[in-house]
Coordinates of C-alpha atoms and ligand atoms in Angstrom, one line a residue:
M1 CA -6.0 1.2 -5.6
S2 CA -4.7 4.7 -5.3
I3 CA -3.2 6.6 -8.2
V4 CA 0.2 6.3 -6.8
D5 CA -0.1 2.5 -6.6
K6 CA -1.3 2.4 -10.2
H7 CA 1.8 4.0 -11.4
R8 CA 4.1 1.8 -9.4
Y9 CA 2.7 -1.7 -9.8
L10 CA 1.9 -3.5 -13.1
W11 CA -0.9 -5.9 -13.8
W12 CA 1.3 -9.0 -13.6
Q13 CA 2.4 -7.9 -10.1
T14 CA -1.0 -7.1 -8.6
G15 CA -3.0 -9.6 -10.6
V16 CA -3.8 -13.3 -10.3
I17 CA -3.0 -15.6 -13.2
Y18 CA -5.3 -18.5 -14.1
Q19 CA -3.9 -21.3 -16.2
I20 CA -6.2 -22.9 -18.8
Y21 CA -5.4 -26.2 -20.5
P22 CA -7.4 -25.5 -23.6
R23 CA -8.1 -29.2 -24.5
S24 CA -10.0 -29.5 -21.2
F25 CA -11.7 -26.2 -20.5
Q26 CA -14.7 -26.0 -22.8
D27 CA -15.6 -27.7 -26.0
A28 CA -17.7 -25.4 -28.2
N29 CA -17.8 -27.4 -31.4
K30 CA -18.8 -30.8 -29.8
D31 CA -15.8 -32.9 -30.8
G32 CA -14.9 -33.8 -27.2
I33 CA -11.9 -31.5 -27.2
G34 CA -11.8 -28.1 -25.7
D35 CA -11.2 -25.1 -28.0
L36 CA -10.7 -21.4 -28.2
A37 CA -14.4 -20.6 -28.7
G38 CA -15.0 -22.6 -25.6
V39 CA -12.6 -20.5 -23.6
T40 CA -14.3 -17.3 -24.9
Q41 CA -17.7 -18.7 -23.8
R42 CA -16.4 -19.1 -20.2
L43 CA -14.8 -15.7 -19.8
D44 CA -17.8 -14.5 -17.9
Y45 CA -17.1 -17.2 -15.3
L46 CA -13.5 -16.1 -15.0
E47 CA -14.5 -12.5 -14.6
W48 CA -17.0 -13.5 -11.9
L49 CA -14.4 -15.6 -10.2
G50 CA -12.1 -12.5 -10.1
V51 CA -8.9 -13.5 -11.8
D52 CA -6.9 -10.9 -13.8
A53 CA -5.1 -12.8 -16.5
I54 CA -5.4 -16.1 -18.2
W55 CA -2.5 -18.2 -19.5
I56 CA -3.4 -20.7 -22.2
S57 CA -1.3 -23.8 -22.9
P58 CA -0.2 -24.0 -26.6
V59 CA -2.9 -23.7 -29.3
Y60 CA -0.5 -23.5 -32.2
T61 CA -0.6 -25.9 -35.2
S62 CA 0.7 -29.2 -33.9
P63 CA 0.7 -32.9 -34.6
M64 CA -0.2 -33.2 -30.8
A65 CA 2.5 -35.7 -30.0
D66 CA 2.9 -33.8 -26.7
F67 CA -0.5 -32.1 -26.9
G68 CA 0.6 -28.9 -28.4
Y69 CA 4.1 -28.6 -26.9
D70 CA 5.3 -29.9 -30.3
I71 CA 4.7 -26.9 -32.6
A72 CA 4.7 -27.3 -36.4
D73 CA 3.9 -23.7 -37.1
Y74 CA 4.3 -20.9 -34.6
L75 CA 2.2 -18.5 -36.5
S76 CA -1.1 -20.3 -36.8
I77 CA -3.8 -21.9 -34.7
D78 CA -4.4 -25.6 -34.8
P79 CA -7.8 -26.3 -36.4
L80 CA -8.6 -28.5 -33.4
F81 CA -8.6 -25.3 -31.3
G82 CA -10.3 -23.1 -33.9
S83 CA -9.1 -20.4 -36.3
M84 CA -7.1 -17.2 -36.1
K85 CA -10.4 -15.4 -36.0
D86 CA -11.4 -17.4 -32.9
F87 CA -8.0 -16.4 -31.4
D88 CA -8.5 -12.7 -32.2
R89 CA -12.0 -12.8 -30.7
L90 CA -10.6 -14.3 -27.6
V91 CA -8.0 -11.5 -27.2
E92 CA -10.7 -9.0 -27.8
E93 CA -13.1 -10.5 -25.3
V94 CA -10.4 -10.9 -22.7
H95 CA -9.4 -7.3 -23.0
R96 CA -13.0 -6.1 -23.0
R97 CA -13.2 -7.6 -19.5
N98 CA -10.1 -5.8 -18.5
M99 CA -8.2 -9.0 -18.3
K100 CA -4.9 -10.1 -19.8
L101 CA -4.0 -13.0 -22.1
V102 CA -0.7 -14.8 -21.7
M103 CA 0.3 -17.3 -24.4
D104 CA 2.5 -20.3 -24.0
L105 CA 5.6 -20.1 -26.1
V106 CA 7.7 -23.2 -26.7
P107 CA 11.1 -22.0 -28.1
N108 CA 13.3 -24.8 -26.9
H109 CA 12.0 -27.3 -29.5
T110 CA 9.7 -27.6 -32.5
S111 CA 7.7 -30.5 -33.8
D112 CA 9.6 -32.8 -36.2
K113 CA 6.9 -31.7 -38.6
H114 CA 8.0 -28.1 -38.5
K115 CA 9.3 -26.9 -41.9
W116 CA 12.5 -25.7 -40.2
F117 CA 13.2 -29.3 -39.1
I118 CA 12.1 -30.9 -42.3
E119 CA 14.7 -28.6 -44.1
S120 CA 17.3 -29.2 -41.4
R121 CA 17.2 -33.0 -41.7
S122 CA 17.1 -33.0 -45.5
S123 CA 20.8 -32.7 -45.9
R124 CA 24.0 -31.9 -44.0
D125 CA 24.5 -28.7 -46.1
N126 CA 21.0 -27.4 -45.8
P127 CA 21.1 -23.8 -44.6
K128 CA 18.9 -24.8 -41.7
R129 CA 21.1 -27.7 -40.7
D130 CA 22.6 -25.8 -37.8
W131 CA 19.1 -24.6 -36.6
Y132 CA 18.9 -27.9 -34.7
I133 CA 21.5 -29.8 -32.7
W134 CA 23.1 -32.4 -35.0
R135 CA 26.2 -34.4 -33.9
D136 CA 28.3 -37.2 -35.2
P137 CA 28.2 -40.5 -33.3
K138 CA 30.9 -41.3 -30.8
P139 CA 33.8 -43.3 -32.3
D140 CA 32.0 -46.5 -31.2
G141 CA 28.9 -45.5 -33.2
G142 CA 26.9 -44.6 -30.1
P143 CA 25.1 -41.3 -29.3
P144 CA 27.3 -38.2 -28.9
T145 CA 26.7 -37.9 -25.1
N146 CA 24.9 -39.9 -22.4
W147 CA 22.1 -37.3 -22.1
L148 CA 18.7 -38.7 -21.4
S149 CA 15.2 -37.6 -22.6
V150 CA 12.9 -36.3 -19.9
F151 CA 10.3 -38.6 -21.4
G152 CA 12.5 -41.8 -21.1
G153 CA 15.3 -43.3 -23.2
P154 CA 18.2 -41.5 -24.8
A155 CA 17.9 -37.9 -25.9
W156 CA 19.6 -38.5 -29.2
E157 CA 17.9 -39.9 -32.3
W158 CA 19.8 -41.4 -35.2
D159 CA 19.0 -40.1 -38.7
D160 CA 20.0 -42.7 -41.2
D161 CA 19.7 -40.4 -44.2
T162 CA 22.3 -37.9 -43.1
G163 CA 24.3 -40.1 -40.8
Q164 CA 24.1 -37.9 -37.6
Y165 CA 22.2 -37.8 -34.4
Y166 CA 19.8 -35.0 -33.4
Y167 CA 19.1 -34.0 -29.8
H168 CA 15.7 -33.9 -28.2
A169 CA 15.2 -33.2 -24.5
F170 CA 11.6 -34.5 -24.7
L171 CA 10.1 -36.7 -27.4
K172 CA 12.0 -37.6 -30.6
E173 CA 9.1 -35.7 -32.3
Q174 CA 10.3 -32.6 -30.4
P175 CA 13.8 -31.8 -31.8
D176 CA 15.7 -29.1 -29.8
L177 CA 16.5 -25.9 -31.6
N178 CA 20.1 -24.6 -31.6
W179 CA 19.8 -21.3 -29.7
R180 CA 23.5 -20.6 -30.2
N181 CA 22.6 -19.9 -33.8
P182 CA 21.6 -16.2 -34.2
E183 CA 19.3 -17.0 -37.1
V184 CA 17.2 -19.2 -34.7
R185 CA 17.1 -16.3 -32.2
N186 CA 15.9 -13.9 -34.8
A187 CA 13.3 -16.2 -36.1
M188 CA 11.9 -16.8 -32.7
F189 CA 12.0 -13.1 -31.8
D190 CA 9.9 -12.5 -34.9
V191 CA 7.4 -15.1 -33.7
I192 CA 7.2 -13.2 -30.4
R193 CA 6.6 -9.9 -32.2
F194 CA 3.8 -11.5 -34.3
W195 CA 1.8 -12.3 -31.2
L196 CA 2.6 -9.1 -29.4
D197 CA 1.3 -7.2 -32.5
K198 CA -1.9 -9.2 -32.1
G199 CA -2.2 -7.8 -28.6
V200 CA -1.1 -10.7 -26.5
D201 CA 0.0 -9.5 -23.0
G202 CA 2.8 -11.9 -22.3
F203 CA 4.3 -15.3 -22.6
R204 CA 4.9 -18.3 -20.4
V205 CA 8.1 -19.6 -21.8
D206 CA 8.4 -23.4 -21.9
V207 CA 11.5 -25.1 -20.3
M208 CA 13.5 -21.9 -20.3
W209 CA 16.4 -23.6 -18.4
H210 CA 16.8 -26.2 -21.2
M211 CA 17.3 -23.6 -24.0
V212 CA 21.1 -23.7 -24.2
K213 CA 23.3 -26.9 -23.9
D214 CA 27.0 -27.3 -23.1
D215 CA 29.1 -26.2 -26.2
Q216 CA 31.6 -29.1 -25.6
F217 CA 28.9 -31.7 -25.2
R218 CA 30.2 -33.3 -22.1
D219 CA 28.6 -36.3 -20.5
N220 CA 26.2 -35.7 -17.6
P221 CA 27.4 -37.2 -14.2
P222 CA 25.4 -39.9 -12.5
N223 CA 22.9 -38.7 -9.8
P224 CA 24.0 -40.3 -6.5
D225 CA 20.5 -39.8 -5.0
Y226 CA 18.6 -41.6 -7.8
Q227 CA 15.9 -43.9 -6.5
P228 CA 14.7 -46.7 -8.6
G229 CA 11.0 -46.2 -9.4
R230 CA 11.6 -42.6 -10.3
A231 CA 11.8 -41.3 -13.9
P232 CA 14.9 -42.8 -15.6
Y233 CA 15.8 -39.2 -16.6
E234 CA 16.7 -38.6 -13.0
Q235 CA 19.6 -41.2 -13.2
L236 CA 21.9 -38.4 -14.4
L237 CA 22.3 -34.8 -13.1
P238 CA 21.6 -32.6 -16.1
V239 CA 24.5 -30.3 -15.5
Y240 CA 25.7 -30.1 -19.1
S241 CA 22.3 -30.4 -20.9
T242 CA 20.5 -27.6 -19.0
D243 CA 21.0 -24.3 -17.2
Q244 CA 24.1 -23.2 -19.1
P245 CA 25.4 -19.7 -18.3
E246 CA 24.7 -18.6 -21.9
V247 CA 21.0 -19.1 -21.5
H248 CA 20.8 -15.8 -19.7
D249 CA 21.8 -14.0 -23.0
V250 CA 19.0 -15.7 -24.7
V251 CA 16.5 -14.7 -22.0
R252 CA 17.7 -11.2 -22.1
G253 CA 17.2 -11.1 -25.9
M254 CA 13.6 -12.2 -25.5
R255 CA 13.1 -9.6 -22.8
A256 CA 14.4 -6.9 -25.1
V257 CA 11.8 -7.9 -27.7
L258 CA 9.1 -7.5 -25.0
E259 CA 10.5 -4.1 -24.1
E260 CA 9.7 -2.9 -27.6
Y261 CA 6.1 -2.9 -26.4
E262 CA 4.2 -1.5 -23.4
E263 CA 3.6 -3.6 -20.3
R264 CA 4.2 -7.0 -21.7
M265 CA 5.6 -9.8 -19.5
M266 CA 7.4 -13.0 -19.6
I267 CA 7.1 -16.0 -17.2
G268 CA 9.9 -18.6 -17.3
E269 CA 9.1 -22.2 -16.7
I270 CA 12.1 -23.3 -14.7
Y271 CA 12.5 -26.3 -12.4
L272 CA 15.7 -25.4 -10.5
P273 CA 16.9 -24.9 -6.9
L274 CA 16.2 -21.4 -5.6
T275 CA 19.8 -20.0 -6.0
R276 CA 19.8 -21.0 -9.7
L277 CA 16.2 -20.0 -10.3
V278 CA 16.6 -16.4 -9.3
K279 CA 19.4 -15.9 -11.8
Y280 CA 16.6 -16.0 -14.4
Y281 CA 15.5 -12.5 -13.3
G282 CA 18.6 -11.5 -15.1
E283 CA 21.1 -8.8 -14.2
N284 CA 19.3 -5.7 -13.2
N285 CA 16.0 -7.5 -14.0
S286 CA 16.8 -7.8 -17.6
G287 CA 15.5 -11.4 -17.7
A288 CA 12.2 -13.0 -17.0
H289 CA 9.6 -11.0 -15.1
L290 CA 8.5 -14.1 -13.3
P291 CA 10.7 -17.2 -13.2
F292 CA 8.1 -19.7 -12.0
N293 CA 8.6 -20.5 -8.3
F294 CA 7.4 -24.2 -8.0
Q295 CA 8.3 -24.7 -4.3
L296 CA 4.7 -25.3 -3.2
L297 CA 4.5 -28.0 -5.8
E298 CA 7.6 -29.7 -4.6
L299 CA 7.9 -29.4 -0.9
Q300 CA 6.5 -31.7 1.7
W301 CA 3.4 -30.1 3.1
E302 CA 5.0 -29.4 6.5
P303 CA 4.8 -26.0 8.0
E304 CA 8.5 -25.8 9.1
R305 CA 9.7 -26.6 5.6
I306 CA 7.3 -24.3 3.9
Y307 CA 7.9 -21.4 6.3
A308 CA 11.7 -21.8 5.8
A309 CA 11.3 -21.9 2.1
I310 CA 9.2 -18.8 2.0
Q311 CA 11.8 -16.9 3.9
E312 CA 14.6 -18.2 1.9
Y313 CA 12.8 -17.2 -1.3
E314 CA 12.1 -13.7 0.2
S315 CA 15.7 -13.3 1.2
I316 CA 17.3 -14.5 -2.1
L317 CA 15.1 -12.4 -4.5
P318 CA 17.2 -9.9 -6.4
E319 CA 16.5 -6.2 -5.9
G320 CA 13.4 -5.4 -7.8
G321 CA 12.7 -9.1 -8.5
W322 CA 8.9 -9.8 -8.2
P323 CA 8.0 -13.0 -6.4
N324 CA 5.4 -15.5 -7.6
W325 CA 3.8 -18.8 -6.4
V326 CA 2.3 -21.8 -8.1
I327 CA 0.1 -24.5 -6.6
G328 CA -0.7 -26.6 -9.7
N329 CA -0.1 -27.0 -13.4
H330 CA -0.8 -29.4 -16.2
D331 CA 2.4 -31.4 -15.5
Q332 CA 1.9 -32.1 -11.8
P333 CA -0.6 -34.0 -9.7
R334 CA -3.4 -31.6 -8.5
V335 CA -3.0 -30.0 -5.1
I336 CA -5.8 -32.1 -3.6
S337 CA -4.1 -35.3 -4.8
R338 CA -0.9 -34.2 -3.1
I339 CA -2.1 -32.9 0.2
G340 CA -5.8 -33.9 0.5
S341 CA -9.1 -32.0 0.2
A342 CA -9.0 -30.6 3.7
Q343 CA -5.6 -29.0 3.3
A344 CA -6.4 -27.7 -0.2
Q345 CA -8.4 -24.8 1.4
V346 CA -5.4 -23.9 3.5
A347 CA -3.3 -24.1 0.4
A348 CA -5.7 -21.7 -1.4
L349 CA -5.3 -19.2 1.5
M350 CA -1.6 -19.5 1.4
L351 CA -1.3 -19.1 -2.3
L352 CA -3.5 -16.0 -2.4
T353 CA -1.9 -14.3 0.6
L354 CA 1.8 -14.8 0.1
R355 CA 3.7 -11.9 -1.4
G356 CA 3.9 -12.3 -5.1
T357 CA 1.8 -13.2 -8.2
P358 CA -0.2 -16.4 -7.7
T359 CA -1.0 -18.8 -10.6
L360 CA -4.1 -21.0 -10.2
Y361 CA -4.6 -24.1 -12.3
Y362 CA -8.1 -24.5 -13.8
G363 CA -10.4 -26.7 -11.7
D364 CA -8.4 -26.3 -8.5
E365 CA -10.9 -23.6 -7.5
I366 CA -13.6 -26.2 -7.3
G367 CA -11.4 -28.8 -5.7
M368 CA -11.0 -31.1 -8.7
A369 CA -8.8 -34.0 -7.9
D370 CA -6.6 -36.2 -10.1
V371 CA -9.0 -38.5 -12.0
A372 CA -8.4 -42.2 -11.8
I373 CA -8.0 -43.2 -15.5
P374 CA -7.4 -46.8 -16.6
P375 CA -4.0 -47.1 -18.2
E376 CA -5.5 -48.2 -21.5
Q377 CA -7.1 -44.8 -21.8
F378 CA -3.9 -42.9 -21.1
K379 CA -3.0 -40.3 -23.7
D380 CA 0.1 -38.5 -22.3
P381 CA 3.3 -39.7 -23.9
Q382 CA 5.2 -39.2 -20.6
G383 CA 2.9 -41.9 -19.0
L384 CA 2.9 -44.1 -22.1
N385 CA 6.7 -44.1 -22.5
M386 CA 7.4 -45.0 -18.9
P387 CA 4.6 -47.4 -17.9
G388 CA 4.2 -48.5 -14.3
L389 CA 5.8 -45.4 -12.7
N390 CA 2.6 -43.5 -12.3
L391 CA 4.0 -40.6 -14.4
S392 CA 1.0 -40.0 -16.6
R393 CA -0.1 -36.3 -16.5
D394 CA -3.6 -37.2 -17.8
P395 CA -5.2 -37.4 -14.3
S396 CA -4.6 -33.7 -13.8
R397 CA -5.7 -32.7 -17.3
T398 CA -9.3 -33.9 -17.3
P399 CA -12.3 -31.8 -18.4
M400 CA -13.4 -28.9 -16.3
Q401 CA -16.4 -29.8 -14.3
W402 CA -19.0 -27.1 -15.0
D403 CA -22.3 -28.8 -14.0
D404 CA -24.0 -32.2 -13.4
S405 CA -25.2 -32.7 -16.9
Q406 CA -23.9 -35.8 -18.9
Y407 CA -20.4 -34.6 -19.7
G408 CA -20.1 -32.1 -16.9
G409 CA -21.1 -29.2 -19.2
F410 CA -17.7 -29.5 -20.8
S411 CA -19.0 -31.1 -24.1
A412 CA -22.0 -32.5 -25.7
T413 CA -20.1 -35.5 -26.7
E414 CA -17.7 -37.9 -24.9
P415 CA -14.6 -36.0 -23.9
W416 CA -11.0 -36.9 -24.8
L417 CA -10.4 -37.8 -21.1
P418 CA -13.0 -39.1 -18.7
L419 CA -14.7 -37.1 -15.9
P420 CA -14.7 -38.7 -12.4
P421 CA -18.0 -40.0 -11.1
S422 CA -18.0 -37.2 -8.5
F423 CA -18.4 -34.5 -11.0
K424 CA -22.1 -34.5 -10.3
R425 CA -21.4 -32.9 -6.9
I426 CA -18.0 -31.3 -7.6
N427 CA -18.8 -28.7 -10.2
V428 CA -19.0 -25.0 -10.8
K429 CA -22.8 -24.8 -10.9
L430 CA -23.4 -26.4 -7.5
Q431 CA -20.5 -24.7 -5.8
A432 CA -21.5 -21.3 -7.1
E433 CA -24.7 -21.7 -5.2
A434 CA -23.2 -23.1 -2.0
P435 CA -21.8 -20.4 0.2
Y436 CA -19.3 -22.7 2.0
S437 CA -17.9 -24.3 -1.2
M438 CA -14.3 -24.3 -2.3
L439 CA -15.3 -22.1 -5.2
N440 CA -16.8 -19.4 -2.9
L441 CA -13.7 -19.6 -0.8
Y442 CA -11.6 -18.8 -3.8
R443 CA -13.9 -16.1 -5.0
R444 CA -14.0 -14.4 -1.6
L445 CA -10.2 -14.6 -1.4
L446 CA -9.7 -13.2 -4.9
G447 CA -12.1 -10.4 -4.1
L448 CA -10.3 -9.5 -0.9
R449 CA -6.9 -9.7 -2.5
R450 CA -7.9 -7.4 -5.3
M451 CA -9.4 -4.8 -2.8
E452 CA -6.6 -4.8 -0.4
P453 CA -3.2 -3.3 -1.4
A454 CA -1.7 -5.0 1.7
L455 CA -2.5 -8.4 0.1
H456 CA -1.4 -7.8 -3.4
H457 CA 1.7 -5.8 -2.9
G458 CA 2.2 -5.4 0.8
D459 CA 5.3 -6.4 2.7
F460 CA 5.7 -9.9 4.0
S461 CA 6.9 -10.6 7.6
P462 CA 7.0 -13.9 9.4
V463 CA 5.3 -14.2 12.8
H464 CA 5.4 -17.7 14.0
C465 CA 5.9 -21.3 13.0
D466 CA 5.9 -24.7 14.7
R467 CA 5.2 -28.3 13.7
Q468 CA 1.5 -27.6 13.2
A469 CA 1.0 -24.2 11.9
M470 CA 2.4 -21.0 10.7
A471 CA 1.5 -17.3 10.7
Y472 CA 2.7 -14.2 8.8
I473 CA 1.8 -10.6 8.2
R474 CA 1.1 -8.6 5.1
R475 CA 1.2 -4.9 5.4
A476 CA 0.8 -1.8 3.3
G477 CA 0.7 1.6 5.0
N478 CA -1.4 1.2 8.2
T479 CA -3.2 -1.9 7.0
R480 CA -2.0 -5.2 8.4
F481 CA -3.4 -8.6 7.8
M482 CA -2.2 -11.6 9.7
V483 CA -2.6 -15.0 8.1
V484 CA -2.7 -18.1 10.4
L485 CA -2.6 -21.5 8.7
N486 CA -3.0 -24.8 10.4
L487 CA -1.3 -27.3 8.2
S488 CA -2.4 -30.2 10.4
H489 CA -5.7 -31.9 10.8
R490 CA -5.7 -31.4 14.6
P491 CA -7.0 -28.3 16.5
Y492 CA -4.3 -25.8 17.4
F493 CA -4.0 -23.0 19.9
F494 CA -2.3 -19.9 18.5
Q495 CA -0.7 -17.7 21.1
P496 CA 2.6 -16.2 19.8
E497 CA 4.4 -15.1 22.9
S498 CA 6.3 -12.2 21.5
F499 CA 3.4 -11.0 19.3
P500 CA 0.4 -9.6 21.1
F501 CA -2.3 -8.8 18.6
S502 CA -5.9 -7.7 18.3
G503 CA -8.1 -7.7 15.2
T504 CA -11.1 -9.1 13.3
I505 CA -11.4 -12.3 11.4
V506 CA -12.2 -11.3 7.8
L507 CA -12.0 -14.7 6.3
S508 CA -11.8 -18.2 7.6
T509 CA -12.1 -21.5 5.9
I510 CA -14.8 -21.9 8.5
P511 CA -16.9 -19.0 7.4
E512 CA -19.1 -19.0 10.5
R513 CA -16.2 -17.3 12.2
D514 CA -16.0 -14.3 9.9
G515 CA -16.4 -11.0 11.7
A516 CA -15.3 -12.4 15.1
L517 CA -13.0 -10.2 17.2
V518 CA -9.8 -11.8 18.4
E519 CA -7.1 -10.7 20.9
N520 CA -3.7 -12.2 21.6
S521 CA -4.7 -15.8 21.1
L522 CA -6.9 -17.8 18.9
T523 CA -8.3 -21.3 18.7
V524 CA -7.8 -22.8 15.2
S525 CA -9.6 -25.9 14.0
G526 CA -7.8 -28.7 12.2
D527 CA -7.3 -27.8 8.5
E528 CA -8.3 -24.2 9.2
G529 CA -6.8 -21.1 7.8
L530 CA -7.7 -17.5 8.8
L531 CA -7.1 -14.0 7.6
I532 CA -7.2 -11.5 10.4
R533 CA -7.3 -7.7 9.9
L534 CA -5.2 -6.4 12.7
N535 CA -6.1 -3.2 14.6
D536 CA -3.9 -0.1 14.3
E537 CA -0.8 -0.6 16.3
Q538 CA -1.4 2.7 18.2
A539 CA -4.9 1.6 19.2
Ligands
TEU626 O1 7.4 -29.2 -19.1 C1 8.7 -29.4 -18.7 C2 9.0 -30.4 -17.7 O2 10.1 -30.4 -17.2 C3 7.9 -31.4 -17.5 O3 8.2 -32.4 -18.5 C4 7.9 -32.0 -16.1 O4 9.2 -32.3 -15.7 C5 7.2 -33.3 -16.1 O5 6.2 -33.3 -17.0 C6 6.7 -33.5 -14.7 O6 5.7 -34.5 -14.7 C7 7.1 -28.4 -20.2 C8 5.6 -28.4 -20.4 O7 4.9 -27.8 -19.3 C9 5.1 -29.9 -20.6 O8 3.8 -30.0 -20.7 C10 5.8 -30.4 -21.9 O9 5.5 -31.7 -22.1 C11 7.3 -30.2 -21.8 O10 7.7 -28.9 -21.3 C12 7.9 -30.3 -23.2 O11 7.5 -29.2 -24.0
CA627 CA1 -13.8 -28.8 -29.8

């Protein structure tokens, strides 16, 4: 990277983020559950892999009703994950490797065991009563609105002692905070400062679009497109319970806290259509640095749809808004289980060559698939509360497959979720030694991306798309890379009429082709993706 680039682009723009689900990455103290010391043990691996930042799902003190997304104390580490000392050591070791650490922050709701909520529910005139969303019943005694919980059932829980309902977008053990109350804002801003003072480089903010609700508490309208068999939450359109205009003040307030420090960043977890999503960059980029772009998780794996979505996203980004792409997370089926093993390599190439910051989900780099877990072993409340709908998130949260030893090198004792039988051949150790493995594809891609400004901050321009494949160019200065992705299983002949080209294959999912010269046309195997360095235009 030249000096000029260094001054213009920040780590969260040029870098690649790797998401760790701490329960499932590495268990250092042999209780079957991953922990912070385990993450620290595996940092050499992440450095070798070539990622720039890690985001860890919540490790705060929690009763674990939603595995850490129900926080009982924002300022301490849950003993299950280790101690504050373990956390400080992790920060230090991450930084020693020139990597960054992004924490998960869950400001929309607390645990019902948080002292704020215990106070709030203790009486109607408690000073913290208004820190949560308490409402009287409707005249008929029913809940204040028809709002539904994402995890099934109504979103209002009756409190007999004080004779009111409280609102919870998720579990009843996760009461929503009242972000219209300035005391709540200030308390959470102090939480943010506490971790920034510890050296944390940024936050992934949970359910950012949920943080403010309609001040008139109007009923949500029915969803005309609801299909039975989907989560009951989708029966209504959450127009009054999410994405309220005032949320942008809250986000701007959080951003302002980050601005008190150098080079810190904020990712927003937001599941919204593009036009509403990009509002979270805030006016003049005063909002989230990266509102998560989940299109690759949601779209059908069809080139025309994806190509159109990429261009729509590129065209709708606000001035100065930095793009980002996500291929997996702890709430969604893994990429392999959505599009199949063969296409997962093409997806890797796409994720790491599109313009914008990529986020990888742990295990995807070795091609882990969703693990078949018998329902009686399910742990995730989303699956348990809505049985029979295949909504459990456990299958994509299973232990990292490090090697072929008894518990995959994850733990010396039986892990909290099972490993699949295939871990003996799908694991880091074997794949590190196999030049044609998924892991080595990821590693080569990450290496190239880091080396080539065109790939991390270059322009994007579309070249071609049809029903089988798509192609685009990334360019910085005189360097141009063309990416050709065959999203079908059948061979494809690439010959874009209005785009003569010549260049060298620098990386293909079929590595035997690396180094080959190509001119104006190209045979592409089924499920193949290629990265081609184009010759100078003048030449
Ligand atoms: O997820 C928010 C969210 O919308 C998910 O519940 C998602 O819709 C669903 O799980 C898809 O299967 C965040 C966290 O990422 C998730 O792990 C938490 O359970 C949730 O918020 C509550 O904090
Ligand atoms: Ca442990």
